[in-house]
PDB file of C-alpha atoms in Angstrom:
ATOM      1  CA  MET A   1      21.661  84.353 322.476  1.00  0.00           C
ATOM      2  CA  LYS A   2      19.454  86.544 320.553  1.00  0.00           C
ATOM      3  CA  THR A   3      18.905  86.156 316.905  1.00  0.00           C
ATOM      4  CA  ILE A   4      19.916  88.613 314.241  1.00  0.00           C
ATOM      5  CA  THR A   5      16.417  89.963 313.848  1.00  0.00           C
ATOM      6  CA  GLU A   6      16.202  90.567 317.692  1.00  0.00           C
ATOM      7  CA  ASN A   7      19.494  92.246 317.516  1.00  0.00           C
ATOM      8  CA  GLN A   8      18.278  94.596 314.769  1.00  0.00           C
ATOM      9  CA  GLN A   9      15.100  95.301 316.527  1.00  0.00           C
ATOM     10  CA  GLU A  10      16.919  96.261 319.660  1.00  0.00           C
ATOM     11  CA  ILE A  11      18.865  98.762 317.798  1.00  0.00           C
ATOM     12  CA  VAL A  12      15.747 100.111 315.911  1.00  0.00           C
ATOM     13  CA  ASP A  13      14.077 100.450 319.437  1.00  0.00           C
ATOM     14  CA  GLU A  14      17.068 102.228 320.836  1.00  0.00           C
ATOM     15  CA  PHE A  15      17.248 104.859 317.952  1.00  0.00           C
ATOM     16  CA  ALA A  16      13.271 105.474 318.456  1.00  0.00           C
ATOM     17  CA  PHE A  17      14.177 106.777 321.929  1.00  0.00           C
ATOM     18  CA  LEU A  18      16.835 109.278 320.608  1.00  0.00           C
ATOM     19  CA  GLY A  19      15.170 112.491 319.533  1.00  0.00           C
ATOM     20  CA  ASP A  20      17.105 114.189 316.866  1.00  0.00           C
ATOM     21  CA  TRP A  21      20.074 112.990 314.536  1.00  0.00           C
ATOM     22  CA  GLU A  22      22.416 114.865 316.771  1.00  0.00           C
ATOM     23  CA  GLN A  23      21.572 112.513 319.532  1.00  0.00           C
ATOM     24  CA  LYS A  24      21.613 109.605 317.191  1.00  0.00           C
ATOM     25  CA  TYR A  25      25.117 110.725 315.972  1.00  0.00           C
ATOM     26  CA  GLU A  26      26.451 110.865 319.762  1.00  0.00           C
ATOM     27  CA  TYR A  27      24.997 107.337 320.278  1.00  0.00           C
ATOM     28  CA  ILE A  28      26.733 106.056 317.224  1.00  0.00           C
ATOM     29  CA  ILE A  29      29.966 107.635 318.246  1.00  0.00           C
ATOM     30  CA  ASP A  30      29.581 106.119 321.757  1.00  0.00           C
ATOM     31  CA  LEU A  31      29.220 102.617 320.398  1.00  0.00           C
ATOM     32  CA  GLY A  32      32.401 102.979 318.635  1.00  0.00           C
ATOM     33  CA  LYS A  33      34.193 104.111 321.717  1.00  0.00           C
ATOM     34  CA  ASP A  34      32.894 100.698 323.336  1.00  0.00           C
ATOM     35  CA  LEU A  35      34.348  98.729 320.408  1.00  0.00           C
ATOM     36  CA  LYS A  36      37.441  96.755 321.624  1.00  0.00           C
ATOM     37  CA  GLY A  37      39.183  97.401 318.282  1.00  0.00           C
ATOM     38  CA  LEU A  38      41.897  95.235 316.602  1.00  0.00           C
ATOM     39  CA  PRO A  39      45.416  94.774 317.357  1.00  0.00           C
ATOM     40  CA  GLU A  40      47.827  96.429 314.970  1.00  0.00           C
ATOM     41  CA  GLU A  41      48.756  93.038 313.210  1.00  0.00           C
ATOM     42  CA  LYS A  42      45.184  92.612 312.292  1.00  0.00           C
ATOM     43  CA  LYS A  43      44.953  95.948 310.518  1.00  0.00           C
ATOM     44  CA  THR A  44      46.155  94.679 307.250  1.00  0.00           C
ATOM     45  CA  GLU A  45      45.230  95.585 303.597  1.00  0.00           C
ATOM     46  CA  ALA A  46      43.242  92.188 303.545  1.00  0.00           C
ATOM     47  CA  ASN A  47      41.036  93.146 306.532  1.00  0.00           C
ATOM     48  CA  GLN A  48      40.636  96.730 305.307  1.00  0.00           C
ATOM     49  CA  ILE A  49      37.086  97.396 303.753  1.00  0.00           C
ATOM     50  CA  LYS A  50      37.501  98.995 300.326  1.00  0.00           C
ATOM     51  CA  GLY A  51      34.954 101.707 299.667  1.00  0.00           C
ATOM     52  CA  CYS A  52      35.024 103.598 303.051  1.00  0.00           C
ATOM     53  CA  GLN A  53      36.125 107.015 303.303  1.00  0.00           C
ATOM     54  CA  SER A  54      37.904 106.433 306.533  1.00  0.00           C
ATOM     55  CA  LYS A  55      40.095 103.109 307.082  1.00  0.00           C
ATOM     56  CA  VAL A  56      37.940 100.539 308.565  1.00  0.00           C
ATOM     57  CA  TRP A  57      39.001  96.822 309.192  1.00  0.00           C
ATOM     58  CA  LEU A  58      36.984  94.033 309.813  1.00  0.00           C
ATOM     59  CA  ASP A  59      38.552  90.473 310.999  1.00  0.00           C
ATOM     60  CA  ALA A  60      36.389  87.332 311.029  1.00  0.00           C
ATOM     61  CA  ASP A  61      36.956  84.224 313.102  1.00  0.00           C
ATOM     62  CA  PHE A  62      35.083  80.965 312.457  1.00  0.00           C
ATOM     63  CA  ARG A  63      34.537  78.706 315.485  1.00  0.00           C
ATOM     64  CA  ASP A  64      31.856  76.376 316.658  1.00  0.00           C
ATOM     65  CA  GLY A  65      29.928  76.892 313.306  1.00  0.00           C
ATOM     66  CA  LYS A  66      29.548  80.649 313.962  1.00  0.00           C
ATOM     67  CA  LEU A  67      31.241  83.899 312.750  1.00  0.00           C
ATOM     68  CA  PHE A  68      32.763  86.356 315.223  1.00  0.00           C
ATOM     69  CA  PHE A  69      33.718  89.694 314.078  1.00  0.00           C
ATOM     70  CA  ASP A  70      36.458  92.225 315.388  1.00  0.00           C
ATOM     71  CA  ALA A  71      36.619  95.683 313.682  1.00  0.00           C
ATOM     72  CA  ASP A  72      38.311  98.995 314.116  1.00  0.00           C
ATOM     73  CA  SER A  73      38.294 102.404 312.107  1.00  0.00           C
ATOM     74  CA  ASP A  74      40.486 105.438 312.222  1.00  0.00           C
ATOM     75  CA  GLY A  75      37.378 107.504 312.134  1.00  0.00           C
ATOM     76  CA  ILE A  76      34.972 108.267 314.816  1.00  0.00           C
ATOM     77  CA  LEU A  77      31.724 107.641 312.877  1.00  0.00           C
ATOM     78  CA  PRO A  78      32.616 104.746 310.943  1.00  0.00           C
ATOM     79  CA  LYS A  79      33.949 103.130 314.169  1.00  0.00           C
ATOM     80  CA  GLY A  80      30.513 103.622 315.637  1.00  0.00           C
ATOM     81  CA  ILE A  81      28.815 102.181 312.394  1.00  0.00           C
ATOM     82  CA  ILE A  82      31.104  99.023 312.254  1.00  0.00           C
ATOM     83  CA  ALA A  83      30.336  98.481 316.125  1.00  0.00           C
ATOM     84  CA  LEU A  84      26.844  98.628 315.244  1.00  0.00           C
ATOM     85  CA  LEU A  85      27.161  95.870 312.667  1.00  0.00           C
ATOM     86  CA  VAL A  86      29.522  93.731 314.678  1.00  0.00           C
ATOM     87  CA  ARG A  87      27.003  93.919 317.657  1.00  0.00           C
ATOM     88  CA  ILE A  88      24.499  92.619 315.424  1.00  0.00           C
ATOM     89  CA  TYR A  89      25.987  89.973 313.311  1.00  0.00           C
ATOM     90  CA  SER A  90      28.754  88.589 315.556  1.00  0.00           C
ATOM     91  CA  GLY A  91      28.365  85.261 317.097  1.00  0.00           C
ATOM     92  CA  HIS A  92      25.758  83.910 314.229  1.00  0.00           C
ATOM     93  CA  SER A  93      26.195  81.331 311.737  1.00  0.00           C
ATOM     94  CA  ALA A  94      26.940  82.249 308.058  1.00  0.00           C
ATOM     95  CA  GLU A  95      23.404  80.741 307.069  1.00  0.00           C
ATOM     96  CA  GLU A  96      21.708  83.065 309.664  1.00  0.00           C
ATOM     97  CA  ILE A  97      23.835  86.063 308.323  1.00  0.00           C
ATOM     98  CA  LEU A  98      22.989  85.380 304.608  1.00  0.00           C
ATOM     99  CA  SER A  99      19.416  84.981 305.306  1.00  0.00           C
ATOM    100  CA  SER A 100      19.102  88.353 307.212  1.00  0.00           C
ATOM    101  CA  ASP A 101      18.726  91.637 305.678  1.00  0.00           C
ATOM    102  CA  PHE A 102      19.720  95.216 306.332  1.00  0.00           C
ATOM    103  CA  LYS A 103      16.314  96.651 306.534  1.00  0.00           C
ATOM    104  CA  PHE A 104      17.077  97.961 310.054  1.00  0.00           C
ATOM    105  CA  ILE A 105      19.369 100.703 308.302  1.00  0.00           C
ATOM    106  CA  GLU A 106      16.419 102.094 306.629  1.00  0.00           C
ATOM    107  CA  ASP A 107      14.156 101.727 309.762  1.00  0.00           C
ATOM    108  CA  ILE A 108      16.538 103.793 311.757  1.00  0.00           C
ATOM    109  CA  GLY A 109      17.040 106.292 308.721  1.00  0.00           C
ATOM    110  CA  LEU A 110      20.811 105.761 308.736  1.00  0.00           C
ATOM    111  CA  GLN A 111      21.361 106.247 305.191  1.00  0.00           C
ATOM    112  CA  GLU A 112      19.639 109.388 304.918  1.00  0.00           C
ATOM    113  CA  PHE A 113      21.555 110.822 307.906  1.00  0.00           C
ATOM    114  CA  LEU A 114      25.018 109.919 306.106  1.00  0.00           C
ATOM    115  CA  SER A 115      26.740 111.710 303.296  1.00  0.00           C
ATOM    116  CA  PRO A 116      26.791 109.858 300.013  1.00  0.00           C
ATOM    117  CA  SER A 117      30.356 108.835 300.513  1.00  0.00           C
ATOM    118  CA  ARG A 118      29.737 107.610 304.109  1.00  0.00           C
ATOM    119  CA  ALA A 119      26.544 105.762 302.883  1.00  0.00           C
ATOM    120  CA  ASN A 120      28.856 104.046 300.297  1.00  0.00           C
ATOM    121  CA  GLY A 121      31.183 103.087 302.970  1.00  0.00           C
ATOM    122  CA  LEU A 122      28.177 101.603 305.129  1.00  0.00           C
ATOM    123  CA  MET A 123      27.244  99.500 302.088  1.00  0.00           C
ATOM    124  CA  ALA A 124      30.744  98.259 301.803  1.00  0.00           C
ATOM    125  CA  MET A 125      30.818  97.148 305.493  1.00  0.00           C
ATOM    126  CA  THR A 126      27.448  95.240 304.911  1.00  0.00           C
ATOM    127  CA  LYS A 127      28.858  93.620 301.805  1.00  0.00           C
ATOM    128  CA  GLN A 128      31.824  92.570 303.622  1.00  0.00           C
ATOM    129  CA  ILE A 129      30.015  90.970 306.322  1.00  0.00           C
ATOM    130  CA  LYS A 130      28.137  89.095 303.804  1.00  0.00           C
ATOM    131  CA  PHE A 131      31.314  88.101 301.967  1.00  0.00           C
ATOM    132  CA  TYR A 132      32.659  86.560 305.101  1.00  0.00           C
ATOM    133  CA  ALA A 133      29.518  84.506 305.657  1.00  0.00           C
ATOM    134  CA  VAL A 134      29.676  83.170 302.067  1.00  0.00           C
ATOM    135  CA  ALA A 135      33.379  82.299 302.447  1.00  0.00           C
ATOM    136  CA  TYR A 136      32.828  80.543 305.798  1.00  0.00           C
ATOM    137  CA  GLN A 137      29.612  78.820 304.446  1.00  0.00           C
ATOM    138  CA  LEU A 138      31.677  77.291 301.774  1.00  0.00           C
ATOM    139  CA  LYS A 139      34.293  76.015 304.236  1.00  0.00           C
ATOM    140  CA  SER A 140      31.646  74.333 306.395  1.00  0.00           C
TER     141      SER A 140
END
């Protein structure tokens, strides 16, 4: 399995091949289409990420010392963004997640592309991933 840093670099490399933000936007939407989503019973208030313009749910499962994330959204762009984060962070230990950064977001220019409210939603998503890592680190 690739490290978080390798996953992040893979995303940066993929975005570098895309020309303009219209292509990048389409790519993010395509990532969301590939996300398996969450069953309705997991779309709870407890799993909903606060601070997102759309409804975004993130569920975490801790097994074999690693966190595995599943997510969904009712918006096509937020679904793609959360799919990107799930791809990078799912399957890693709490320690790996907590020691990683989100510099790749800056490297691909994602925050500049997003409206202020969507950028706030992105930050809420990253905080929720770190929150789960802290919670599961305390359990282990």
